[in-house]
Short mmCIF file of C-alpha atoms and ligand atoms in Angstrom, two decimals:
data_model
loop_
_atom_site.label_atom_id
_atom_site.label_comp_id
_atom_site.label_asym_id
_atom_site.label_seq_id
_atom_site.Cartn_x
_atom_site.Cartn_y
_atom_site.Cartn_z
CA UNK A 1 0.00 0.00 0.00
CA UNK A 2 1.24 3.56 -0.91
CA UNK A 3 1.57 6.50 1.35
CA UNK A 4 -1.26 8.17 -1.16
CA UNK A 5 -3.70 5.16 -0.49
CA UNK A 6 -2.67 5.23 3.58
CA UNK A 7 -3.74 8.96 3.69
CA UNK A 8 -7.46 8.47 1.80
CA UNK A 9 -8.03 5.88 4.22
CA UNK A 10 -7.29 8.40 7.42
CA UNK A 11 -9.07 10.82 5.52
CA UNK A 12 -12.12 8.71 5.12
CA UNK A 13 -11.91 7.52 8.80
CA UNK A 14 -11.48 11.57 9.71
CA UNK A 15 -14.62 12.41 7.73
CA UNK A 16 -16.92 9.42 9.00
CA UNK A 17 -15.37 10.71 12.61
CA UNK A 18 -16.61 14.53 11.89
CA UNK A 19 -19.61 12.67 10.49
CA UNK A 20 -20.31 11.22 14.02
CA UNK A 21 -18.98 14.11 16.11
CA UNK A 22 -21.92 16.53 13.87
CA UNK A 23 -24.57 14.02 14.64
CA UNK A 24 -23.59 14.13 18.18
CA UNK A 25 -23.79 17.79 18.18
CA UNK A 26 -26.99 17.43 16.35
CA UNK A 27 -28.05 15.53 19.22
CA UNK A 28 -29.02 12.82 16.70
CA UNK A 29 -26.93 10.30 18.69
CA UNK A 30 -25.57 9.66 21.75
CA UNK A 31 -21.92 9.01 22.38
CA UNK A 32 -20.96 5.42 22.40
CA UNK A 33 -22.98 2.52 22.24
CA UNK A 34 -22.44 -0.45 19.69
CA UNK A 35 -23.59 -1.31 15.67
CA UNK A 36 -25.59 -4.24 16.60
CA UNK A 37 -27.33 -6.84 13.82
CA UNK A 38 -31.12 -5.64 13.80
CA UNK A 39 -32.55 -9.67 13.19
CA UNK A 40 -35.97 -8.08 13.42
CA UNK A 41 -37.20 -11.21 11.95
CA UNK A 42 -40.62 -11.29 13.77
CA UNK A 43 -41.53 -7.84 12.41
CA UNK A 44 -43.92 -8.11 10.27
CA UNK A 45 -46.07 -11.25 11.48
CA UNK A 46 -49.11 -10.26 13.18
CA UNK A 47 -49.56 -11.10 17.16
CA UNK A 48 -51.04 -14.62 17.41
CA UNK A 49 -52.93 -15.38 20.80
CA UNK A 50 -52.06 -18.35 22.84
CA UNK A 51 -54.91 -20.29 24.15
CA UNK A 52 -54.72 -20.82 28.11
CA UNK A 53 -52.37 -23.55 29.16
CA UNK A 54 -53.14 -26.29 31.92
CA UNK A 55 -51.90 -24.34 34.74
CA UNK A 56 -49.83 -20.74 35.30
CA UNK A 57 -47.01 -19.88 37.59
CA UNK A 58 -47.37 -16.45 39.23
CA UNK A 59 -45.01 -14.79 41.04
CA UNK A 60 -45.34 -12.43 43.26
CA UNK A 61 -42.25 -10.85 42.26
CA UNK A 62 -42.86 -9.31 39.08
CA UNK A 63 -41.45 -5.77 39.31
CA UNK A 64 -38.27 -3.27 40.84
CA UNK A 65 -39.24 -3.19 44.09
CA UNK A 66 -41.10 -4.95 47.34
CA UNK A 67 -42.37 -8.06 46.62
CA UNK A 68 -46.90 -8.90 46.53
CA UNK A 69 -47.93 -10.72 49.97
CA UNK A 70 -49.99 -13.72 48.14
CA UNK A 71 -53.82 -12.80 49.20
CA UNK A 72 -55.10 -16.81 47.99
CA UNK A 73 -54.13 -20.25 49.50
CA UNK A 74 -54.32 -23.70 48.05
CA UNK A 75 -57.70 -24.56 47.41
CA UNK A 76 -59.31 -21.41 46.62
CA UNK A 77 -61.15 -20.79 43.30
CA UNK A 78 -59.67 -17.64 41.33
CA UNK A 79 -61.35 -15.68 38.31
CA UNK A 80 -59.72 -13.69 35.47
CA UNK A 81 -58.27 -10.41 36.58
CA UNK A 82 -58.44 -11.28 40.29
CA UNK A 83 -56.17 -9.08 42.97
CA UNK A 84 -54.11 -12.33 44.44
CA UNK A 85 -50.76 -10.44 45.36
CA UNK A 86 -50.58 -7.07 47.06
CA UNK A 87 -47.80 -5.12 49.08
CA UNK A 88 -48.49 -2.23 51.20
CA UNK A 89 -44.91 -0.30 50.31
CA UNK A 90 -44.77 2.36 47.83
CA UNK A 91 -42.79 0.95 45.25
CA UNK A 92 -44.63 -2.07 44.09
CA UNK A 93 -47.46 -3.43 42.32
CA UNK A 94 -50.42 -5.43 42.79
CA UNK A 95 -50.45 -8.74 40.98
CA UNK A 96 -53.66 -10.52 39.42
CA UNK A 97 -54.76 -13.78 38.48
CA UNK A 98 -54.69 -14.07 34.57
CA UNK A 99 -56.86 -17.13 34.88
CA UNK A 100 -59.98 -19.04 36.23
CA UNK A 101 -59.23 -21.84 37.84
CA UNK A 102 -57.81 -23.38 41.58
CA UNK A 103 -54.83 -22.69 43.33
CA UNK A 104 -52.64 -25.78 43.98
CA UNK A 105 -50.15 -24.39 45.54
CA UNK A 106 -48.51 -21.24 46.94
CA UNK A 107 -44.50 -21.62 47.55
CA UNK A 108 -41.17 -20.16 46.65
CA UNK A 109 -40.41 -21.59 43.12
CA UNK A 110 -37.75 -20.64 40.68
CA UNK A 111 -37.84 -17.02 38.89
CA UNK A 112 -36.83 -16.39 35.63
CA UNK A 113 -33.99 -14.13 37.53
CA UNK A 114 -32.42 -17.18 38.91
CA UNK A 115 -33.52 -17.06 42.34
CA UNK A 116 -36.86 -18.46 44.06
CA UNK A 117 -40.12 -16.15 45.11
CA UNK A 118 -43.35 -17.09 46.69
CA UNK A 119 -45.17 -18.11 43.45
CA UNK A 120 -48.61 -19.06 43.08
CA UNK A 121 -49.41 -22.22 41.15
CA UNK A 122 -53.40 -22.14 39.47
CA UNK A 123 -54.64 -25.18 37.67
CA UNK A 124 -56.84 -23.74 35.02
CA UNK A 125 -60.78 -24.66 34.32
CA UNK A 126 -60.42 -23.31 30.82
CA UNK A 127 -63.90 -21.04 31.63
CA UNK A 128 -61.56 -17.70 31.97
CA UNK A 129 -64.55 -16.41 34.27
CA UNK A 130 -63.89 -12.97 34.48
CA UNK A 131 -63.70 -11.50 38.03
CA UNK A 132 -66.80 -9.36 39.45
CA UNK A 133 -64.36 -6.63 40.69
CA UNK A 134 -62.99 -6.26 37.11
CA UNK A 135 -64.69 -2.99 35.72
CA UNK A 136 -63.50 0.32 34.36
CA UNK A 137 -61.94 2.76 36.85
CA UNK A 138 -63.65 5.69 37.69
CA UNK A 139 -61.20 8.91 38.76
CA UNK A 140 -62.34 12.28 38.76
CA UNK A 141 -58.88 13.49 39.50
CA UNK A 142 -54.75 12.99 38.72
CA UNK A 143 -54.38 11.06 42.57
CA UNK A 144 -57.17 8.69 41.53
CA UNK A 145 -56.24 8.33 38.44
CA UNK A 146 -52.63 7.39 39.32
CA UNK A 147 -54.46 4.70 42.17
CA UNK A 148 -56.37 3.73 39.50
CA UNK A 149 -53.00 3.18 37.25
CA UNK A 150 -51.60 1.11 40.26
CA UNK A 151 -54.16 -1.20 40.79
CA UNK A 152 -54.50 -1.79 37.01
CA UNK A 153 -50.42 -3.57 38.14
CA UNK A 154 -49.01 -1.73 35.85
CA UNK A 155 -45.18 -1.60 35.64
CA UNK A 156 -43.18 -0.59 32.54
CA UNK A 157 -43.43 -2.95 29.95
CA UNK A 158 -40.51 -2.24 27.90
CA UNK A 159 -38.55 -4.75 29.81
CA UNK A 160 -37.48 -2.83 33.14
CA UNK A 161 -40.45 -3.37 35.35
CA UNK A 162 -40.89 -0.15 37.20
CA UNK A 163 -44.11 0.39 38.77
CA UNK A 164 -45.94 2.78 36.62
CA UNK A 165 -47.20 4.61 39.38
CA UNK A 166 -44.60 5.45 40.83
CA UNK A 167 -42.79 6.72 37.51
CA UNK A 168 -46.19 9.12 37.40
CA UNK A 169 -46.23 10.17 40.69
CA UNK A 170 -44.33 13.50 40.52
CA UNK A 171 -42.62 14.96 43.61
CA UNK A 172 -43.83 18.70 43.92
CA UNK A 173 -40.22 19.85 43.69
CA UNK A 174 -40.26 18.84 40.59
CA UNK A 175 -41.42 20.16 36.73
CA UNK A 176 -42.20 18.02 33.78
CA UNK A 177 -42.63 19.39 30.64
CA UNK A 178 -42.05 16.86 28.36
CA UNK A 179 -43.29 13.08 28.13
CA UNK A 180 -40.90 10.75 25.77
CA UNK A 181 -43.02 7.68 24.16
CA UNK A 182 -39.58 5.35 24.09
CA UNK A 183 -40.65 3.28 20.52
CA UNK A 184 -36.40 2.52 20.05
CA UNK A 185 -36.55 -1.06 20.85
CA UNK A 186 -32.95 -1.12 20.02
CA UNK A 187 -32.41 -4.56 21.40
CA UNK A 188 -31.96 -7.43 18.31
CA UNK A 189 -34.60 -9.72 18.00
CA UNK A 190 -37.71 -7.97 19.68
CA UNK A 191 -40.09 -6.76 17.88
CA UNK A 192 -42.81 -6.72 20.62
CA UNK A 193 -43.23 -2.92 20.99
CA UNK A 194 -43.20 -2.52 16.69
CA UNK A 195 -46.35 -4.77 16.77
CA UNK A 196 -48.08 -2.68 19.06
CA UNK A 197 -47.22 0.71 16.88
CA UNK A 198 -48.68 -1.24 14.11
CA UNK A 199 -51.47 -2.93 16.00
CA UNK A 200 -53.09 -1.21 18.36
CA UNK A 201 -51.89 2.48 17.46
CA UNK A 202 -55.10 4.79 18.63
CA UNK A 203 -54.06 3.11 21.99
CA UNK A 204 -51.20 4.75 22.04
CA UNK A 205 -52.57 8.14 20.79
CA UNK A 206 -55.10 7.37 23.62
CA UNK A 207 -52.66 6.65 26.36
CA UNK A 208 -50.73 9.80 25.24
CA UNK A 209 -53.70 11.98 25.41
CA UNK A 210 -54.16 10.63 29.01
CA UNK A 211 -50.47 11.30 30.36
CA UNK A 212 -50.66 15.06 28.69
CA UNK A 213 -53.31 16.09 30.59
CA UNK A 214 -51.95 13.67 33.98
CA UNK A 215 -48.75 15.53 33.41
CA UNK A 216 -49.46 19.09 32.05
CA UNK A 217 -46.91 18.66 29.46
CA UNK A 218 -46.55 20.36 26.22
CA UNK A 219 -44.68 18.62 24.37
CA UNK A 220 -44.06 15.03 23.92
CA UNK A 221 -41.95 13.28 21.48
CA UNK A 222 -42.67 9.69 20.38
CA UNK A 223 -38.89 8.23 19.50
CA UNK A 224 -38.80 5.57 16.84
CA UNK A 225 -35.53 4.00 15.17
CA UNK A 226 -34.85 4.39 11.68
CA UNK A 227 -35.07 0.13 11.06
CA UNK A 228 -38.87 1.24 11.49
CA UNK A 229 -39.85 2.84 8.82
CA UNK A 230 -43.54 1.55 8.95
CA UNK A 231 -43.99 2.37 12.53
CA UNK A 232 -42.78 5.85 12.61
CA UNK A 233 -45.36 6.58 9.50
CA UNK A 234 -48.00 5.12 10.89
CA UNK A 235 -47.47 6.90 14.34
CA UNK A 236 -46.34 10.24 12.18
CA UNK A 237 -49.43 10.20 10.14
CA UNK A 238 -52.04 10.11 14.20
CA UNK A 239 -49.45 12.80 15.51
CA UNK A 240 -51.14 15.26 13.27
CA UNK A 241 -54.33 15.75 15.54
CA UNK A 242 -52.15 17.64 17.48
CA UNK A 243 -49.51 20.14 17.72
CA UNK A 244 -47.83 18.94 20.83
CA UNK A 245 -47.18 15.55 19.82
CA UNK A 246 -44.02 14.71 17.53
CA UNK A 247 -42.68 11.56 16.10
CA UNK A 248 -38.71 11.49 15.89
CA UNK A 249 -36.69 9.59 13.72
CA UNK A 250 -33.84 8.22 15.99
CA UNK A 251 -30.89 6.75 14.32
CA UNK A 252 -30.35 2.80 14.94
CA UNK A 253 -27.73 2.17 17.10
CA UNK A 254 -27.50 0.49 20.77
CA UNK A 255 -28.93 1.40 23.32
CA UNK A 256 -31.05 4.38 21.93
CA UNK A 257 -34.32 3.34 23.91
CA UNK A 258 -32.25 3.78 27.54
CA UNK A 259 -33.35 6.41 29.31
CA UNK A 260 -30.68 8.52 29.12
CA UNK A 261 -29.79 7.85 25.35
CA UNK A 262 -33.26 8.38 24.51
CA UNK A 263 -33.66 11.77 26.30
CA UNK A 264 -29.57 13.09 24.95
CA UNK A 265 -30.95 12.16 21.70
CA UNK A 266 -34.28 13.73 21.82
CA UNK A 267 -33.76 16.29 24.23
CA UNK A 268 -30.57 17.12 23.99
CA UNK A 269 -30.71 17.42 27.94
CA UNK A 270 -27.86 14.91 29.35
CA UNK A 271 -29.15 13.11 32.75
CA UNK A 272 -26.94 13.60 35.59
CA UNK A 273 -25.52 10.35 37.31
CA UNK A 274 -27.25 9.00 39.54
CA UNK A 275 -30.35 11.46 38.33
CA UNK A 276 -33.26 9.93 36.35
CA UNK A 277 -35.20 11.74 33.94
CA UNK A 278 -37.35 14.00 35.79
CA UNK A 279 -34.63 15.27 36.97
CA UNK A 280 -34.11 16.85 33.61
CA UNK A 281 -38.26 17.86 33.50
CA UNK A 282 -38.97 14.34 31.24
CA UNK A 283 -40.93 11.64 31.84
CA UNK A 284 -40.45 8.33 29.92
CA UNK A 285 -42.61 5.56 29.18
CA UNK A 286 -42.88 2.86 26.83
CA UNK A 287 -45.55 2.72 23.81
CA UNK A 288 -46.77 -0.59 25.02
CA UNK A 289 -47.42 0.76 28.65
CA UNK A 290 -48.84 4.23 27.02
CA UNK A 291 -51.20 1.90 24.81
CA UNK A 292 -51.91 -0.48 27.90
CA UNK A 293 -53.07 2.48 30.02
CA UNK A 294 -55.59 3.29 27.31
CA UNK A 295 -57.05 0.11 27.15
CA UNK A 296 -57.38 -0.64 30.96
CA UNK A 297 -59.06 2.73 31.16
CA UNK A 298 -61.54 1.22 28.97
CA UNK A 299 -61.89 -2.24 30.09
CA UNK A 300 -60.42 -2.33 33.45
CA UNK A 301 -59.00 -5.59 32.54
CA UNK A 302 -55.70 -5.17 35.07
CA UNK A 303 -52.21 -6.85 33.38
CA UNK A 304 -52.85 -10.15 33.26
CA UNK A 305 -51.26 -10.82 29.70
CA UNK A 306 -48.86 -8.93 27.24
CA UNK A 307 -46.88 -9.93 23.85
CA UNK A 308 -43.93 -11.73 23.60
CA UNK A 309 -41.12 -11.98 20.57
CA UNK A 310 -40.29 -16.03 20.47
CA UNK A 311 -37.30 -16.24 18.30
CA UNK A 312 -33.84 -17.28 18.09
CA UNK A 313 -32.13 -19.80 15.57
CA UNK A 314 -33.37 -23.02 17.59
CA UNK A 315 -36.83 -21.77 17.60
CA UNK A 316 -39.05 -23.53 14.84
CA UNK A 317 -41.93 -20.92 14.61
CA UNK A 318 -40.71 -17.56 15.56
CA UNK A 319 -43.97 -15.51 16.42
CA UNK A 320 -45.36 -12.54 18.40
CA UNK A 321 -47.67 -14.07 20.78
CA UNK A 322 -50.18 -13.10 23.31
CA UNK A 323 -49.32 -14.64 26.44
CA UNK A 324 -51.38 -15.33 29.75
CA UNK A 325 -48.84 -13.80 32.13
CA UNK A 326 -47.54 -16.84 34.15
CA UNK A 327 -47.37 -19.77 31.31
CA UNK A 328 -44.57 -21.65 31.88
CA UNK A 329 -42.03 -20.63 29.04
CA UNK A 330 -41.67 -24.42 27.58
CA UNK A 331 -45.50 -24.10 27.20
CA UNK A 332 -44.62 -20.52 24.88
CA UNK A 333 -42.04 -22.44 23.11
CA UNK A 334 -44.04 -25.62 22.05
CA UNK A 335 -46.90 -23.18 21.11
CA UNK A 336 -44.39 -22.02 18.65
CA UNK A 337 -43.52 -25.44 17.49
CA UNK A 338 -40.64 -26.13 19.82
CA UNK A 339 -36.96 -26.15 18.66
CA UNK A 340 -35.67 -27.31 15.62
CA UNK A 341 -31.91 -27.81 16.91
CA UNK A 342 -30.40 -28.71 20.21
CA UNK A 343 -30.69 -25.45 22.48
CA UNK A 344 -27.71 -24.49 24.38
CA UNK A 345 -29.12 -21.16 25.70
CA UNK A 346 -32.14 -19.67 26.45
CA UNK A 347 -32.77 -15.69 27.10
CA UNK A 348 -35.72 -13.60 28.54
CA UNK A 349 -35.50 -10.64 27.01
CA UNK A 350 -32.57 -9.78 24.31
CA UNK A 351 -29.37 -10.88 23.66
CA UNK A 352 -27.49 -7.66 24.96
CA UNK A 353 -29.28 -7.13 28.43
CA UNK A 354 -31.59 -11.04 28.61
CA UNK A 355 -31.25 -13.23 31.69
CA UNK A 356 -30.03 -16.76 30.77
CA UNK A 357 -32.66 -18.89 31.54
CA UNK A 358 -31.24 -22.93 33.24
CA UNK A 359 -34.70 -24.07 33.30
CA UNK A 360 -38.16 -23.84 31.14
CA UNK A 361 -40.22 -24.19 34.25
CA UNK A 362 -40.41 -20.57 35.00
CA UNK A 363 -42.85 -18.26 33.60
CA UNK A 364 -43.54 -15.58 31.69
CA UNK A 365 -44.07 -12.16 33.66
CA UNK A 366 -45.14 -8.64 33.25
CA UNK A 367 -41.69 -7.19 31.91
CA UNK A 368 -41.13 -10.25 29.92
CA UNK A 369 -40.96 -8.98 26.11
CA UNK A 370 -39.04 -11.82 24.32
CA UNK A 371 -38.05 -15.37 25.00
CA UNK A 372 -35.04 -16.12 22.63
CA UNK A 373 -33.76 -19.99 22.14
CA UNK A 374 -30.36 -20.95 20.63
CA UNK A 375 -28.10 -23.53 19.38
CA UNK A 376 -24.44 -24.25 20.34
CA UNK A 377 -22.72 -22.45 17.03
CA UNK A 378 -25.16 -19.40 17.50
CA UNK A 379 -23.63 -18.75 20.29
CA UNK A 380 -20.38 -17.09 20.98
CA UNK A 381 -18.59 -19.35 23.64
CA UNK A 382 -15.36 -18.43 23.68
CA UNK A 383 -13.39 -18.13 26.62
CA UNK A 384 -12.48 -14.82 27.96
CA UNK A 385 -8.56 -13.67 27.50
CA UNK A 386 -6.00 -11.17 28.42
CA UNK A 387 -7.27 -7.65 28.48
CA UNK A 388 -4.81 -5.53 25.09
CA UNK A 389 -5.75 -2.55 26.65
CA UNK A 390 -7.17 -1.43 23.13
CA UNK A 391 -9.61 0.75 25.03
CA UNK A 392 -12.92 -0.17 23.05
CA UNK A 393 -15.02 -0.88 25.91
CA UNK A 394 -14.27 2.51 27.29
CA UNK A 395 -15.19 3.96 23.71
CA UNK A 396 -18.36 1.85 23.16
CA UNK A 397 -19.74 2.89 26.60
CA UNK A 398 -22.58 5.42 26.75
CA UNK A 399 -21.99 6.53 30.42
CA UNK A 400 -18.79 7.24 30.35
CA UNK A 401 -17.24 4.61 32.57
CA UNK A 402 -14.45 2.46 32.19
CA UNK A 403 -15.06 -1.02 32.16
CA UNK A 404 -11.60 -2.37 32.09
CA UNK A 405 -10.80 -0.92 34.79
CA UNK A 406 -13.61 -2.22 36.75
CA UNK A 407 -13.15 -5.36 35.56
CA UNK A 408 -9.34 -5.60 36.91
CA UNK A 409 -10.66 -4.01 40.15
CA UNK A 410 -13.27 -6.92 40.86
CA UNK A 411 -10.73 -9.43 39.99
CA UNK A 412 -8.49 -7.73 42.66
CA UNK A 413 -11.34 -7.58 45.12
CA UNK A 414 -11.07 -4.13 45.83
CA UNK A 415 -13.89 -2.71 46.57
CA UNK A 416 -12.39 0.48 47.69
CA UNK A 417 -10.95 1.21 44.24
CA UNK A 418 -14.21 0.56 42.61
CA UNK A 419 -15.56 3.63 44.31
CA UNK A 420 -13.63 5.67 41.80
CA UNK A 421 -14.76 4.69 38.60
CA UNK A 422 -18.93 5.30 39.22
CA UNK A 423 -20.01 1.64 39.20
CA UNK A 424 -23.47 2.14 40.15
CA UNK A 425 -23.88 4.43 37.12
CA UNK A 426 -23.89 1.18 34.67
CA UNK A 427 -26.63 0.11 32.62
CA UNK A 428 -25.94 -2.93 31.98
CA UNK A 429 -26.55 -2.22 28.94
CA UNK A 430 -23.71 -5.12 27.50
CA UNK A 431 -21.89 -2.67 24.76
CA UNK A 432 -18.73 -2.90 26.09
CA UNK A 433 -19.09 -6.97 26.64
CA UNK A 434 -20.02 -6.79 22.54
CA UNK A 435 -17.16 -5.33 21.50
CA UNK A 436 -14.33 -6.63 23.43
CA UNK A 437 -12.23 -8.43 21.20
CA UNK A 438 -10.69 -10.56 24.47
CA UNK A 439 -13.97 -11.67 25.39
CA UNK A 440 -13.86 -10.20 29.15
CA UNK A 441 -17.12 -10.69 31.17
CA UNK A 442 -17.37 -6.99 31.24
CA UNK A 443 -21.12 -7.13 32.33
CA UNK A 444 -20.59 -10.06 35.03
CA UNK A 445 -18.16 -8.08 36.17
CA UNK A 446 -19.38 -4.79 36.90
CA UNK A 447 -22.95 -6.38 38.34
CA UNK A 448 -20.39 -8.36 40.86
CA UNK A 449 -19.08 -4.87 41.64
CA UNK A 450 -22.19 -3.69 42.57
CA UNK A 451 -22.83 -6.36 45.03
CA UNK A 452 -19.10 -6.04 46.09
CA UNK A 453 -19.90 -1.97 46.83
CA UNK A 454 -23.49 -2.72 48.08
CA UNK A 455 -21.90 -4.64 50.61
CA UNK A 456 -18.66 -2.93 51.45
CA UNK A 457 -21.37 -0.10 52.42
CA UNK A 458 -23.13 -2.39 54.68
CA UNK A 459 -26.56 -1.68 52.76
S1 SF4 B 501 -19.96 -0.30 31.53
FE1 SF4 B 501 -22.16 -0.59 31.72
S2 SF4 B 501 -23.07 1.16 30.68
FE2 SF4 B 501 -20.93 1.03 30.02
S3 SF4 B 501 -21.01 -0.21 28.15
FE3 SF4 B 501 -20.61 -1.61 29.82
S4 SF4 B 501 -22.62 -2.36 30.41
FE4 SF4 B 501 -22.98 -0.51 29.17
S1 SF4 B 502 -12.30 -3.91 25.09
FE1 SF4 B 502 -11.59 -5.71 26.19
S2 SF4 B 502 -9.47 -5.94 25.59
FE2 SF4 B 502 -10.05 -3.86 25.01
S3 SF4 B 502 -9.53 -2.58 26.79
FE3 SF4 B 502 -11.62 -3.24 27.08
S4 SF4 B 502 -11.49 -5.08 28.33
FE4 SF4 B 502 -9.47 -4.73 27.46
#
């Protein structure tokens, strides 16, 4: 190669870096992050519904925060959309039965996070006899509509389980004037909150509607990546009815639906650590809770089911299906024709931020949004090796932290050096794992760190 050739390729790589750096500035993206494969290969099939399987598994763990006190024992009769888990603390969410049927038994049992929770087991009758208490909310104010949001069990549906009342409960210190609709779904594979756009769209003009006036914003942007073209015309061509509402073309990249990607990119208003969005004056919810707070204030139907992507190379019928929250997950994987190959792993959720799964006998639950299956060579399995220092995990992350460093720091078990490079500030988010060519368990790594800080502080 000549010295000519050498400088048109730093040229090139100089203009696609001003290219990025204007974008930035643009506040079109966020810094960091990773090119991810899109496999949005769901995307265009139309939900399916999943008939009710011979008995559900429902946790009473199904959100960030303190776990439901089960209100049935074994033995009772249950009906469709029946309270049968409540908590008293603030940050929670009541849980309902998404069944008729009996209870058979009410024990800790294995959650799709790994660990066990009280869990109640309900053999079904196959009637799906609709509770008597199940009947649209009445509020004639924002406090009863918010109680009305929380007993509908709410939580956000995009995959991180907050409670949505909580979310909409605004401290009087603080100002809001702007809601975000979060449409990204940046993560490969799901396609669950696309399906709603393109489903069930005057939901989420509904919902929207609903949180202006709960909020008193006056502006709220619905965010959409680029891979969606049909979405963010379909949404685009409803925003018209009013003035306040705006679709925005977000460029594809991981993680644009975060939080704090979503409302740098947007916005242009960078979240503090540590802060969360109303912090900035934004509130941020995703289009399938929006559209779900629509239909509940029609129906009064509380959660009790939600769409799931089932995909992933070992999966024989990928779908979007409709799923009673609590069917066991091999249930949602034979109703899509089981697996074709051997599976070696399974996810909930996607492959950048999914929990492995070591067992089909847990269930599907409110902030479940795709069940992924692979095969051995889908996988990448191999074993982690000596950190080059080529700095890419520092460069791929959005928050600014330095994974390596972290990662040497666990190894060490020093806790006391962790302090300095703002663990607690991770998403989790799995860029920096993606693009590690040494294969370090960045991710592992930093969630150990947590736990190592968590309990250095004695909390
Ligand atoms: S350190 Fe955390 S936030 Fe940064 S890239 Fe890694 S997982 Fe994402
Ligand atoms: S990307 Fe991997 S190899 Fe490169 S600095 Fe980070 S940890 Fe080390």
């Amino acid at each position: 190669m000549d010295i000519s050739s050498l400088n048109r390729i730093s040229q090139d790589k100089k203009q696609n870096l001003d290219e990025v750096e204007n974008m930035i500035k643009a506040k079109k993206i966020f810094k960091g992050g990773a090119a991810v494969p899109h496999r949005k290969n769901t995307a265009e099939m139309e939900t399916v519904r999943m008939g009710v399987p011979e008995k559900v598994l429902i946790p009473m763990l199904q959100h960030i925060g303190a776990p439901c006190e089960p209100l049935v024992k074994k033995g009772d009769t249950v009906k469709v959309g029946q309270l049968i888990g409540s908590s008293d603390k603030y940050i929670s969410a009541p849980i309902h039965s998404s069944v008729s049927g009996t209870v058979v038994n009410v024990a800790p049992m294995l959650y799709p996070g790994g660990f066990h929770v009280t869990t109640v087991e309900i053999k079904t009758d196959g009637k799906q006899e609709v509770h008597e208490d199940v009947k649209p909310p009445v509020y004639s104010n924002k406090k009863e509509l918010i109680e009305a949001i929380r007993n509908s069990g709410l939580v956000g549906l995009g995959g991180a389980g907050f409670p949505t009342h909580v979310k909409l409960s605004i401290p009087p210190d603080k100002k809001i004037d702007t809601l975000i609709v979060n449409g990204a779904e940046c993560e490969p594979y799901i396609t669950s909150d696309y399906r709603e756009i393109m489903e069930n769209s005057w939901n989420i003009m509904g919902g929207i509607y609903t949180l202006m006036e709960l909020l008193e914003v006056n502006k709220v942007y619905i965010g959409i990546e680029d891979n969606k073209p049909a979405a963010i015309k379909e949404l685009t061509h409803l925003a018209k009815t009013s003035e306040k509402i705006d679709v925005i073309t977000l460029k594809s990249r991981y993680p644009q639906g975060a939080e704090k990607m979503l409302v740098y990119s947007i916005t242009g208003r960078k979240i503090p650590p540590g802060k969360l969005p109303l912090d900035v004056g934004v509130v941020v919810m995703n289009v399938n809770s929006v559209s779900f707070i629509a239909e509940y204030l029609k129906t009064g139907m509380p959660l009790i089911k939600r769409r799931v992507t089932v995909d992933g190379e070992a999966v024989k019928n990928p779908a979007n299906v409709e799923v009673l929250i609590g069917t066991r997950l091999e249930d949602v994987f034979n109703f899509c024709g089981g697996f074709d190959r051997v599976v070696h792993k399974v996810l909930m959720g996607g492959p950048m931020m999914g929990i492995a799964q070591y067992s089909l006998d847990t269930s599907v639950v409110k902030h479940t949004n795709a069940l992924l299956a692979f095969a051995r060579e889908d996988v990448d399995i191999d074993a982690e090796s000596v950190c080059i220092r080529c700095g890419r995990c520092v460069r791929a992350c959005p928050m600014n932290l330095m994974p390596l460093f972290i990662n040497h720091n666990v190894i060490k078990g020093n806790p006391q050096e962790l302090k300095r490079y703002n663990v607690n500030d991770c998403i989790e988010c799995g860029s920096c794992s993606y693009v590690c060519p040494a294969k370090r368990h960045l991710v592992q790594s930093i969630r150990l760190a947590k736990a190592q800080l968590r309990q250095a502080s004695g909390k």
